[in-house]
CSV table of N, CA and C in Angstrom, one decimal:
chain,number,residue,atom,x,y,z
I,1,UNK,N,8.3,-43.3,9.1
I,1,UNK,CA,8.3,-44.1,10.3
I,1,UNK,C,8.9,-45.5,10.0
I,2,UNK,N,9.4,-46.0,11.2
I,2,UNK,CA,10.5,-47.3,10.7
I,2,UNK,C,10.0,-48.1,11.9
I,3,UNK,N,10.7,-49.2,12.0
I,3,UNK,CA,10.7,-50.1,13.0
I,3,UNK,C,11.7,-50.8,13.1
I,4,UNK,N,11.9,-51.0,14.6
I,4,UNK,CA,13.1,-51.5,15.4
I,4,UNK,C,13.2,-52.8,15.5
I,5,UNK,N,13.8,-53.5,15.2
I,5,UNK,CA,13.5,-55.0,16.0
I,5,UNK,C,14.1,-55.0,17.3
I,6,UNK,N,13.5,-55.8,18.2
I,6,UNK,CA,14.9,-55.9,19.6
I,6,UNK,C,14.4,-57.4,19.8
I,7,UNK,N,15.4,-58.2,20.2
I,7,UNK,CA,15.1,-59.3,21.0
I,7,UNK,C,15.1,-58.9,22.1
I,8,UNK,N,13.7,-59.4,22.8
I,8,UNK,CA,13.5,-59.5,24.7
I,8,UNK,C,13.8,-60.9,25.1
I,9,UNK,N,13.6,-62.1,24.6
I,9,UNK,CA,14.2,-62.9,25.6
I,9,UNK,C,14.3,-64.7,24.8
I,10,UNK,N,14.6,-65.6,25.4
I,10,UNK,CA,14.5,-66.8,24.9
I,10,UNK,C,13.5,-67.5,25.5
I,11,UNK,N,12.6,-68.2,25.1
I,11,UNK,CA,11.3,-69.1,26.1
I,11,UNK,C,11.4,-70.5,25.5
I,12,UNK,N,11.6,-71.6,25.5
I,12,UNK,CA,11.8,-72.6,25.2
I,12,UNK,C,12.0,-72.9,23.7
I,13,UNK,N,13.5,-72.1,24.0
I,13,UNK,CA,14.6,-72.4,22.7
I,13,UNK,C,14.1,-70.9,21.7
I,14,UNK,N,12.7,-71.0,21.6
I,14,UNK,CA,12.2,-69.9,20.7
I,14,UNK,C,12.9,-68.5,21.1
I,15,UNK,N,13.1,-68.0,19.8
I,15,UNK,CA,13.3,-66.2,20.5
I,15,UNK,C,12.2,-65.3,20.0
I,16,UNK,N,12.0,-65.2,21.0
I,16,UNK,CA,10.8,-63.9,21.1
I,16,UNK,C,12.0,-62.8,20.4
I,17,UNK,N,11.0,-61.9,19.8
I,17,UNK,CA,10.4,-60.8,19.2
I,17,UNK,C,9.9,-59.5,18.9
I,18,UNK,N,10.3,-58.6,19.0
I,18,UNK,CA,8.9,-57.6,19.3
I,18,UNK,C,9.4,-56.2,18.6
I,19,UNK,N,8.5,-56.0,17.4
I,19,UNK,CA,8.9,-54.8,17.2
I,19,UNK,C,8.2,-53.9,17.4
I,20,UNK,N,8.8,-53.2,17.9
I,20,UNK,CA,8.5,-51.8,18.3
I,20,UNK,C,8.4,-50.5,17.3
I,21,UNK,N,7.4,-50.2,17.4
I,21,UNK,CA,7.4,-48.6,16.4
I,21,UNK,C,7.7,-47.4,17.2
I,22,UNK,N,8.0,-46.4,16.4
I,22,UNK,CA,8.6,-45.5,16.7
I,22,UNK,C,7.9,-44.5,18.2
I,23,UNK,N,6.6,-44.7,17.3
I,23,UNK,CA,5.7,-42.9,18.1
I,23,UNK,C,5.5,-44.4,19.8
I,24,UNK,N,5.2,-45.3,19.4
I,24,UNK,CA,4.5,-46.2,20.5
I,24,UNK,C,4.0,-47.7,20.9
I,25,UNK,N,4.5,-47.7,21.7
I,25,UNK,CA,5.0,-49.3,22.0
I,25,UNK,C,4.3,-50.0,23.1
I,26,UNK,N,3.6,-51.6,23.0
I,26,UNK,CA,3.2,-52.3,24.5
I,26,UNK,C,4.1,-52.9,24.7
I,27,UNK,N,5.5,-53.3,24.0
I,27,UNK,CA,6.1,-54.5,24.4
I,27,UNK,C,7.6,-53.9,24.3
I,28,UNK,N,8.7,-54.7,25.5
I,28,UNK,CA,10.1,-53.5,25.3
I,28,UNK,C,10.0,-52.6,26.4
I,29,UNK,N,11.6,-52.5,27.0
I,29,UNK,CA,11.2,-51.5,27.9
I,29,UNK,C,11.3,-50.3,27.2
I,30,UNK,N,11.5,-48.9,27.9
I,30,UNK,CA,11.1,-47.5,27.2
I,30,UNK,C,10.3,-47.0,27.8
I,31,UNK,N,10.6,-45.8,27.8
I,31,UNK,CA,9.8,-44.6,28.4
I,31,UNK,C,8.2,-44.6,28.0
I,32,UNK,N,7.2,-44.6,28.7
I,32,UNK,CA,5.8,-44.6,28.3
I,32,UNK,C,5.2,-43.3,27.3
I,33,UNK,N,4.7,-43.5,26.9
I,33,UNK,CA,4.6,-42.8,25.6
I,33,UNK,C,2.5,-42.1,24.9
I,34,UNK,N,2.4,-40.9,25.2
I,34,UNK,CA,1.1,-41.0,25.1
I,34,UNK,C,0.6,-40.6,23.7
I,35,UNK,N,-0.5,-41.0,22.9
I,35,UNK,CA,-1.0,-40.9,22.2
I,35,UNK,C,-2.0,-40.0,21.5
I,36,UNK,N,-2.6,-39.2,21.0
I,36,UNK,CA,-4.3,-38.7,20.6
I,36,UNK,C,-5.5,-39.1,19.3
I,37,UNK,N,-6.1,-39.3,19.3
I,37,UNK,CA,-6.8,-39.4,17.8
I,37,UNK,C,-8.2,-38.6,18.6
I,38,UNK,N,-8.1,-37.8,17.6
I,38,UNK,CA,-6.9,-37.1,16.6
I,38,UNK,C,-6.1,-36.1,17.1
I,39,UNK,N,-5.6,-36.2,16.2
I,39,UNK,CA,-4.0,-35.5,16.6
I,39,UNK,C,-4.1,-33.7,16.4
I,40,UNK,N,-5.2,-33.8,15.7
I,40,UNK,CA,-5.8,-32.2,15.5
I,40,UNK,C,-6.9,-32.0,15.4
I,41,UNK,N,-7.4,-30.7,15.6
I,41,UNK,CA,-9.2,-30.5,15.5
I,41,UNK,C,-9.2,-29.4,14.6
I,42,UNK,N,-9.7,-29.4,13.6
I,42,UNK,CA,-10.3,-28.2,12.6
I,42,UNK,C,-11.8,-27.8,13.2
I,43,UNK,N,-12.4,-26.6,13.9
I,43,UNK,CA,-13.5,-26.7,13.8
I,43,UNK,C,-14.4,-25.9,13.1
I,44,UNK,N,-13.6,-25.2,12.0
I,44,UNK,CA,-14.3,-24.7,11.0
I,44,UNK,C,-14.6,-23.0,11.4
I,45,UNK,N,-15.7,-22.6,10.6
I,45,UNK,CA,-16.5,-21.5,11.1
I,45,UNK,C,-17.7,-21.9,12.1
I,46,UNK,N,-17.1,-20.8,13.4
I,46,UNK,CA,-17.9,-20.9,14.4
I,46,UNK,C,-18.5,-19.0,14.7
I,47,UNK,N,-19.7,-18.7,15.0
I,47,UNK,CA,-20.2,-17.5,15.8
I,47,UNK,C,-19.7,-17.0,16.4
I,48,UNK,N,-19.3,-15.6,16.4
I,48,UNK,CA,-18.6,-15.4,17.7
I,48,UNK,C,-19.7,-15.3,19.4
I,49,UNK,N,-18.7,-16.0,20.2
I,49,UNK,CA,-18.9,-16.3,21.6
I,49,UNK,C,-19.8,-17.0,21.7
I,50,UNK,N,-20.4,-18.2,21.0
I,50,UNK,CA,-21.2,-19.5,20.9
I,50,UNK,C,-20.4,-20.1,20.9
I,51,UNK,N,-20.4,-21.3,21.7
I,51,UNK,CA,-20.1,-22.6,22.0
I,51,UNK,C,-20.1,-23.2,20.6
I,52,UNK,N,-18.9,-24.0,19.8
I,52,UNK,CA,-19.1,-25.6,18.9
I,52,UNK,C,-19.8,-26.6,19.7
I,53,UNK,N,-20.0,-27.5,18.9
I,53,UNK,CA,-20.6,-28.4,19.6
I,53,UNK,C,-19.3,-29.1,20.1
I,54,UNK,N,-18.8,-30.0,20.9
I,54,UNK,CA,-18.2,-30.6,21.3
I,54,UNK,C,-17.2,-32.0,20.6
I,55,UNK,N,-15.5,-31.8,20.3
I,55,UNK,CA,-15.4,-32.6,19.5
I,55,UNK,C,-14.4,-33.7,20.7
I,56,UNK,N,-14.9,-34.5,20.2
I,56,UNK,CA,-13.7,-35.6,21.2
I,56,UNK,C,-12.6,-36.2,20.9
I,57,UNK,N,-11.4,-36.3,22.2
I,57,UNK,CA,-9.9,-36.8,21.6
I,57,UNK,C,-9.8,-37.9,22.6
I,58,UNK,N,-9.6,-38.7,22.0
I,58,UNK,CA,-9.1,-40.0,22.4
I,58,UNK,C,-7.8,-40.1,22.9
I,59,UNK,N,-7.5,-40.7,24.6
I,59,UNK,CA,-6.1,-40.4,24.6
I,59,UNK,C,-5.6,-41.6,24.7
I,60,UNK,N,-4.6,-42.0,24.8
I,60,UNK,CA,-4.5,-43.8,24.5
I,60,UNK,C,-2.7,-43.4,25.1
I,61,UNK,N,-3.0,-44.9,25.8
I,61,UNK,CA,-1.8,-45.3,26.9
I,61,UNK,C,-1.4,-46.5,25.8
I,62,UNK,N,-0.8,-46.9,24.7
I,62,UNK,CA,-0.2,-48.0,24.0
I,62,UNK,C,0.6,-48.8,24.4
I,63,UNK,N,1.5,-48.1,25.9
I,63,UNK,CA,2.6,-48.8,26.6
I,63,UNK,C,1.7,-49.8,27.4
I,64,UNK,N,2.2,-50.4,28.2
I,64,UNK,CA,1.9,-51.6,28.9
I,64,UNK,C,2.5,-50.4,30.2
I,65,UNK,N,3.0,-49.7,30.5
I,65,UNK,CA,3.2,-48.8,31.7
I,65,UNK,C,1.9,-48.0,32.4
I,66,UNK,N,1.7,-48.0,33.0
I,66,UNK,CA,0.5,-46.8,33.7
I,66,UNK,C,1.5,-45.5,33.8
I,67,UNK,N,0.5,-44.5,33.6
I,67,UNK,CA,1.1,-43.2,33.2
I,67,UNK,C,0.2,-42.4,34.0
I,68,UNK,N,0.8,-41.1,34.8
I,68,UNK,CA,-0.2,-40.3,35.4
I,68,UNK,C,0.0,-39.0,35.0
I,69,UNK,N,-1.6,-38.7,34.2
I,69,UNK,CA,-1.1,-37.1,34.0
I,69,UNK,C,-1.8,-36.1,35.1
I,70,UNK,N,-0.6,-35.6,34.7
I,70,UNK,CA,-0.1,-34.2,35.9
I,70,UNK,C,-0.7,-32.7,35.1
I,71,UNK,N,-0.9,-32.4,34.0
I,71,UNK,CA,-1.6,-31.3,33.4
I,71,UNK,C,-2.6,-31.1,32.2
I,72,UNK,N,-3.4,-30.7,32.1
I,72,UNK,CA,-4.3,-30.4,30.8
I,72,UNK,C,-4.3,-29.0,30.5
I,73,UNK,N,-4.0,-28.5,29.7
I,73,UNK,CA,-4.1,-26.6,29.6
I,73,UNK,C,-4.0,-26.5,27.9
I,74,UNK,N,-4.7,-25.5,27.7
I,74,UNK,CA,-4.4,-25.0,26.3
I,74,UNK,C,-3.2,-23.8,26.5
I,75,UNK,N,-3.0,-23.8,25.6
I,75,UNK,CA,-1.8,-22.9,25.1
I,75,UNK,C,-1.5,-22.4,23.8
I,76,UNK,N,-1.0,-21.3,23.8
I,76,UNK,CA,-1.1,-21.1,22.9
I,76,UNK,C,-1.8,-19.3,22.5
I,77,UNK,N,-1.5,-18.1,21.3
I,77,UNK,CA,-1.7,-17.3,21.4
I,77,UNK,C,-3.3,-16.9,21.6
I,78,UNK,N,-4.4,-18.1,21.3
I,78,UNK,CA,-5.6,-17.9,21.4
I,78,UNK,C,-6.4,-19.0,22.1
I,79,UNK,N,-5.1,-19.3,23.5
I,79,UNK,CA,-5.4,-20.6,24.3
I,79,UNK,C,-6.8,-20.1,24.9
I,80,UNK,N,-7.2,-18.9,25.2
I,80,UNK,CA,-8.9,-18.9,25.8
I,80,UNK,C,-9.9,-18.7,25.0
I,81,UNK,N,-9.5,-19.6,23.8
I,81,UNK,CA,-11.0,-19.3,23.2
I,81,UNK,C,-11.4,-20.8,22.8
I,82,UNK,N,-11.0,-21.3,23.6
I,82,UNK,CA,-10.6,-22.7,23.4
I,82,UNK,C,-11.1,-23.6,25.0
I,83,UNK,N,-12.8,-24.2,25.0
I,83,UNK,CA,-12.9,-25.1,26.1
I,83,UNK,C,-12.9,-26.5,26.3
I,84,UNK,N,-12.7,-27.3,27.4
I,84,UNK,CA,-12.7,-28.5,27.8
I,84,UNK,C,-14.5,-28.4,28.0
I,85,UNK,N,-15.1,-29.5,27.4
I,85,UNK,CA,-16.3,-29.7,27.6
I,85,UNK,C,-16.7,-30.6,28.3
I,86,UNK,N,-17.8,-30.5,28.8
I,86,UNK,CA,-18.1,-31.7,29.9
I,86,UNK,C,-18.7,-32.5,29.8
I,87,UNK,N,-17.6,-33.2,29.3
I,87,UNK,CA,-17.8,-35.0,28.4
I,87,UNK,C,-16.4,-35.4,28.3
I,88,UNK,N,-16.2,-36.6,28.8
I,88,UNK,CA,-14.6,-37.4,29.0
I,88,UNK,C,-14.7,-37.5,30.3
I,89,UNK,N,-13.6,-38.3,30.6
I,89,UNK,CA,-13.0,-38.9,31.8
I,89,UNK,C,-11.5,-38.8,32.1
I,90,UNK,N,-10.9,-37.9,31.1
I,90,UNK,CA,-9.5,-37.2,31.3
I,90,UNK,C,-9.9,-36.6,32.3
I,91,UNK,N,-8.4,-36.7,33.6
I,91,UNK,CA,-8.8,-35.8,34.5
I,91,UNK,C,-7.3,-35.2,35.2
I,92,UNK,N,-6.4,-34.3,35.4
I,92,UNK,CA,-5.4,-34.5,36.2
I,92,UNK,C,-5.4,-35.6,37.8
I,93,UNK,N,-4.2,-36.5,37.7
I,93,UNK,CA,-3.9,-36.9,38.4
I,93,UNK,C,-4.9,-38.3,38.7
I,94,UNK,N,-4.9,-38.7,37.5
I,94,UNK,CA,-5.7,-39.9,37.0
I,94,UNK,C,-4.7,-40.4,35.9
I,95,UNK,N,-4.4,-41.8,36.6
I,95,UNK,CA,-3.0,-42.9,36.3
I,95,UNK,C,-4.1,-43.8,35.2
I,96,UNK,N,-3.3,-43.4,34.2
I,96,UNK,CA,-4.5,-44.2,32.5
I,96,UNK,C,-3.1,-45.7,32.7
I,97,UNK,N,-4.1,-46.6,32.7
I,97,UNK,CA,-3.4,-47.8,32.8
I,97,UNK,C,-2.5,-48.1,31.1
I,98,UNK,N,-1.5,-49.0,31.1
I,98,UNK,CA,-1.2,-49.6,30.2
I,98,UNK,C,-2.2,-49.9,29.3
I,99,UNK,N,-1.7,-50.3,28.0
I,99,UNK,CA,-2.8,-49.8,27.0
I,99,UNK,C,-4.4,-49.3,27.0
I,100,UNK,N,-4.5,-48.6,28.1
I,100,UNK,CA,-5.8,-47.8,28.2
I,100,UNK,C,-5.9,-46.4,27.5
I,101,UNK,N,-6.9,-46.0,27.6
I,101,UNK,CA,-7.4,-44.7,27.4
I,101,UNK,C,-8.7,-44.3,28.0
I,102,UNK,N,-8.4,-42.7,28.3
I,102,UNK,CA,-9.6,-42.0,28.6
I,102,UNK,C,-10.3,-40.5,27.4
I,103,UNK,N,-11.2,-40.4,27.3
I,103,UNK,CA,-11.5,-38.8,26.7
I,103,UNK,C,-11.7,-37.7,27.2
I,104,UNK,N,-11.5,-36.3,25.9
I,104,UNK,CA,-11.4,-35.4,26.6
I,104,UNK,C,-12.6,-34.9,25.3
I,105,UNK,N,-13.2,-33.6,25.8
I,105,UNK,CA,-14.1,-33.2,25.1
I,105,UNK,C,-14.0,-31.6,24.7
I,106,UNK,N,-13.7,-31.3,23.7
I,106,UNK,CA,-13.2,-29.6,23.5
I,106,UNK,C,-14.1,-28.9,22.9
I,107,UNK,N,-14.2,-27.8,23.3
I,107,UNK,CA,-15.2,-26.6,22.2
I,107,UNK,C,-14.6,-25.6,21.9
I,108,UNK,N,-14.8,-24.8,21.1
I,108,UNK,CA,-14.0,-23.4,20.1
I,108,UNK,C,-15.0,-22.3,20.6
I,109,UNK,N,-14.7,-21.9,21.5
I,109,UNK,CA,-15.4,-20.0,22.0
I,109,UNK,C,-14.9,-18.7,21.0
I,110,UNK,N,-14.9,-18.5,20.1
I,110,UNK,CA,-14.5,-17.8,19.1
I,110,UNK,C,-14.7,-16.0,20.0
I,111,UNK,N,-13.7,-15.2,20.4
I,111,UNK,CA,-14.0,-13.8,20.8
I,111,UNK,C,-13.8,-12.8,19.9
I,112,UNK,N,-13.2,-13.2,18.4
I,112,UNK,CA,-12.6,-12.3,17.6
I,112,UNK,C,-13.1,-13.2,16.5
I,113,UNK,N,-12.8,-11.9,15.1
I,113,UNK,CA,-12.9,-12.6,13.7
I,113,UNK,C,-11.5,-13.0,13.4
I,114,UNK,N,-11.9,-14.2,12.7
I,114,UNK,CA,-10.9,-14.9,11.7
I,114,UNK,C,-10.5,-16.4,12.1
I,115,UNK,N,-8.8,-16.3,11.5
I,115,UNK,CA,-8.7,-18.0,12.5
I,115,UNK,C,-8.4,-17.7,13.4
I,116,UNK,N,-8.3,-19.0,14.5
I,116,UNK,CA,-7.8,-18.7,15.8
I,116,UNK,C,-7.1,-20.2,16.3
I,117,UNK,N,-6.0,-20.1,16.7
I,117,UNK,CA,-5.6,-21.8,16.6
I,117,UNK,C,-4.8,-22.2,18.4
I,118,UNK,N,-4.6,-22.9,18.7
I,118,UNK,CA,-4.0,-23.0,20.0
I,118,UNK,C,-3.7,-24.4,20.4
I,119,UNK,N,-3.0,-24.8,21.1
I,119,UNK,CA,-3.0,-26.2,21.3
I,119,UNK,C,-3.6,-26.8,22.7
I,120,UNK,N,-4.0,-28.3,23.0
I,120,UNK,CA,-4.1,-28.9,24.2
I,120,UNK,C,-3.0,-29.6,24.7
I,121,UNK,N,-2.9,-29.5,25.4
I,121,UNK,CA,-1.3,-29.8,26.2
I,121,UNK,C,-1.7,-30.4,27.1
I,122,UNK,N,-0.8,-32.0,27.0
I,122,UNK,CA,-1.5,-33.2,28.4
I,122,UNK,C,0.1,-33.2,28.9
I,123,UNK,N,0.5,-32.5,30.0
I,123,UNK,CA,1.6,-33.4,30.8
I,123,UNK,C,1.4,-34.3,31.3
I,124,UNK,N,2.4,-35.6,31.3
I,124,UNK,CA,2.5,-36.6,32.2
I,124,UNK,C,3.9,-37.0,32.4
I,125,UNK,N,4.2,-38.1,33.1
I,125,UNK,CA,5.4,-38.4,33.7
I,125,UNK,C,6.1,-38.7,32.4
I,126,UNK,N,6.9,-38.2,32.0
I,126,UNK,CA,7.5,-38.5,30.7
I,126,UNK,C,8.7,-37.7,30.5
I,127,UNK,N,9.7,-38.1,30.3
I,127,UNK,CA,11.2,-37.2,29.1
I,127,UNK,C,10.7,-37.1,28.0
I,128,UNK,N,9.8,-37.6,27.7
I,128,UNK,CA,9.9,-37.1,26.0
I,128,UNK,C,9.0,-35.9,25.9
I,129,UNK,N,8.6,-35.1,26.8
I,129,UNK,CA,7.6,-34.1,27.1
I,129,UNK,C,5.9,-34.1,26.8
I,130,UNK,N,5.2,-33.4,26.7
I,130,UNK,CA,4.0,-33.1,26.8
I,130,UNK,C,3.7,-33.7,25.2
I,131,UNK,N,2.5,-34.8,25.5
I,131,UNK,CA,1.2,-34.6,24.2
I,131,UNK,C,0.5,-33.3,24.0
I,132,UNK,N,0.8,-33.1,22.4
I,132,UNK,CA,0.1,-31.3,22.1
I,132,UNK,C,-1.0,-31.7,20.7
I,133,UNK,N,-2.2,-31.4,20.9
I,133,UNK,CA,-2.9,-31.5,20.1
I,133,UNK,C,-3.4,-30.1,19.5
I,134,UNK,N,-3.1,-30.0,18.3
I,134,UNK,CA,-3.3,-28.8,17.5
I,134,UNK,C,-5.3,-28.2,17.3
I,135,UNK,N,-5.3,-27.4,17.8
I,135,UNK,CA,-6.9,-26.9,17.8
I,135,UNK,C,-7.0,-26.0,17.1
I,136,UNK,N,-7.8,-25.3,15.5
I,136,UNK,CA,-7.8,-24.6,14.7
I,136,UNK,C,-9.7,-24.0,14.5
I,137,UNK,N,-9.7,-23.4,14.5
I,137,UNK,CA,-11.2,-22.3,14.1
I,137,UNK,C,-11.4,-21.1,13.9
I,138,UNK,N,-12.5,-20.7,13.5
I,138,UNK,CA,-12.2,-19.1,12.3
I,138,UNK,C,-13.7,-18.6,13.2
I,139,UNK,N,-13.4,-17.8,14.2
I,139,UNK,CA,-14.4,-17.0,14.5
I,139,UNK,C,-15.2,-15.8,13.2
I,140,UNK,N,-16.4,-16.1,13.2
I,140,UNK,CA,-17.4,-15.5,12.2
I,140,UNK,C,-18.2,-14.9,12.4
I,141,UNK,N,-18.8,-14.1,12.5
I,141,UNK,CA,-20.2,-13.0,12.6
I,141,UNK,C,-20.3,-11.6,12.7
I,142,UNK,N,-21.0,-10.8,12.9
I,142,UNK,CA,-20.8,-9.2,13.5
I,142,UNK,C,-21.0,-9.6,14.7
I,143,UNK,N,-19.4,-8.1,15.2
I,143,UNK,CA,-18.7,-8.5,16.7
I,143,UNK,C,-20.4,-7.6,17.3
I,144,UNK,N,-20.4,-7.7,19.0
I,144,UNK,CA,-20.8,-7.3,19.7
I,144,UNK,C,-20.6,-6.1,19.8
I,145,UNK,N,-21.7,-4.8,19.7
I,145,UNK,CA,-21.7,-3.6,19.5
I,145,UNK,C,-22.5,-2.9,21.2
I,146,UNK,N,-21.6,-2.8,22.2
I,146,UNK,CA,-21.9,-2.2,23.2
I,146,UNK,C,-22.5,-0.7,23.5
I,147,UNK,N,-23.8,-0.2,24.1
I,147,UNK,CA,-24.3,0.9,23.8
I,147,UNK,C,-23.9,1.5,25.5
């Protein structure tokens, strides 16, 4: 990762400044840019079809732009074993102001043995496309034996 310099302007003789990094910026124009911490979830060995406890992603607006996202979905080959929990204030079609943020709250539903991995996918108004946060867990137990 590097950094840009740009001059934005002159203010009494002085020249402003501002460097900008790569992934995300408050200062400078540019496309708004969204953020997560963390950027991935391990949740280990979970039961099958018991709830994890609930892990939280931080979503962070760094630009000085208000941003409105337009989608939340997992995706991904084992995107339904994978929930949004009910904790956070991510919501579609909720404008996260300039350096703000809201959270989202996820859990691992494990229906099969082994790993199972899938991502969370936030659209918002952006060219540079969708924030994707990597979600990984290893469903464990003896499956469900139907009589």
């Amino acid at each position: 990762m590097g950094l840009h310099m740009s001059a934005l302007t002159r203010a009494g003789g002085a020249l402003l400044v501002c460097a900008l990094a790569l992934l995300a910026s408050g200062c400078g124009p540019g496309e708004p840019s969204l953020a997560a911490d963390p950027d991935q979830i391990e949740f280990g060995d979970q039961q099958l079809g018991q709830r994890s406890a609930a892990q939280t992603i931080v979503v962070e607006n760094p630009s000085r732009d208000d941003v409105t996202i337009r989608r939340i979905a997992f995706e991904g080959q084992n995107n339904k074993q994978f929930a949004l929990a009910d904790v956070g204030d991510c919501e579609v079609g909720m404008t996260l102001e300039g350096d703000g943020s809201c959270r989202l709250g996820v859990q691992f539903v494990p229906t099969g043995l082994g790993e199972r991995a899938a991502r969370l996918v936030i659209d918002y108004e952006s060219e540079q496309g969708p924030l994707e946060i990597e979600l990984q867990g290893v469903g464990v137990g003896e499956p469900a034996v139907s009589m």
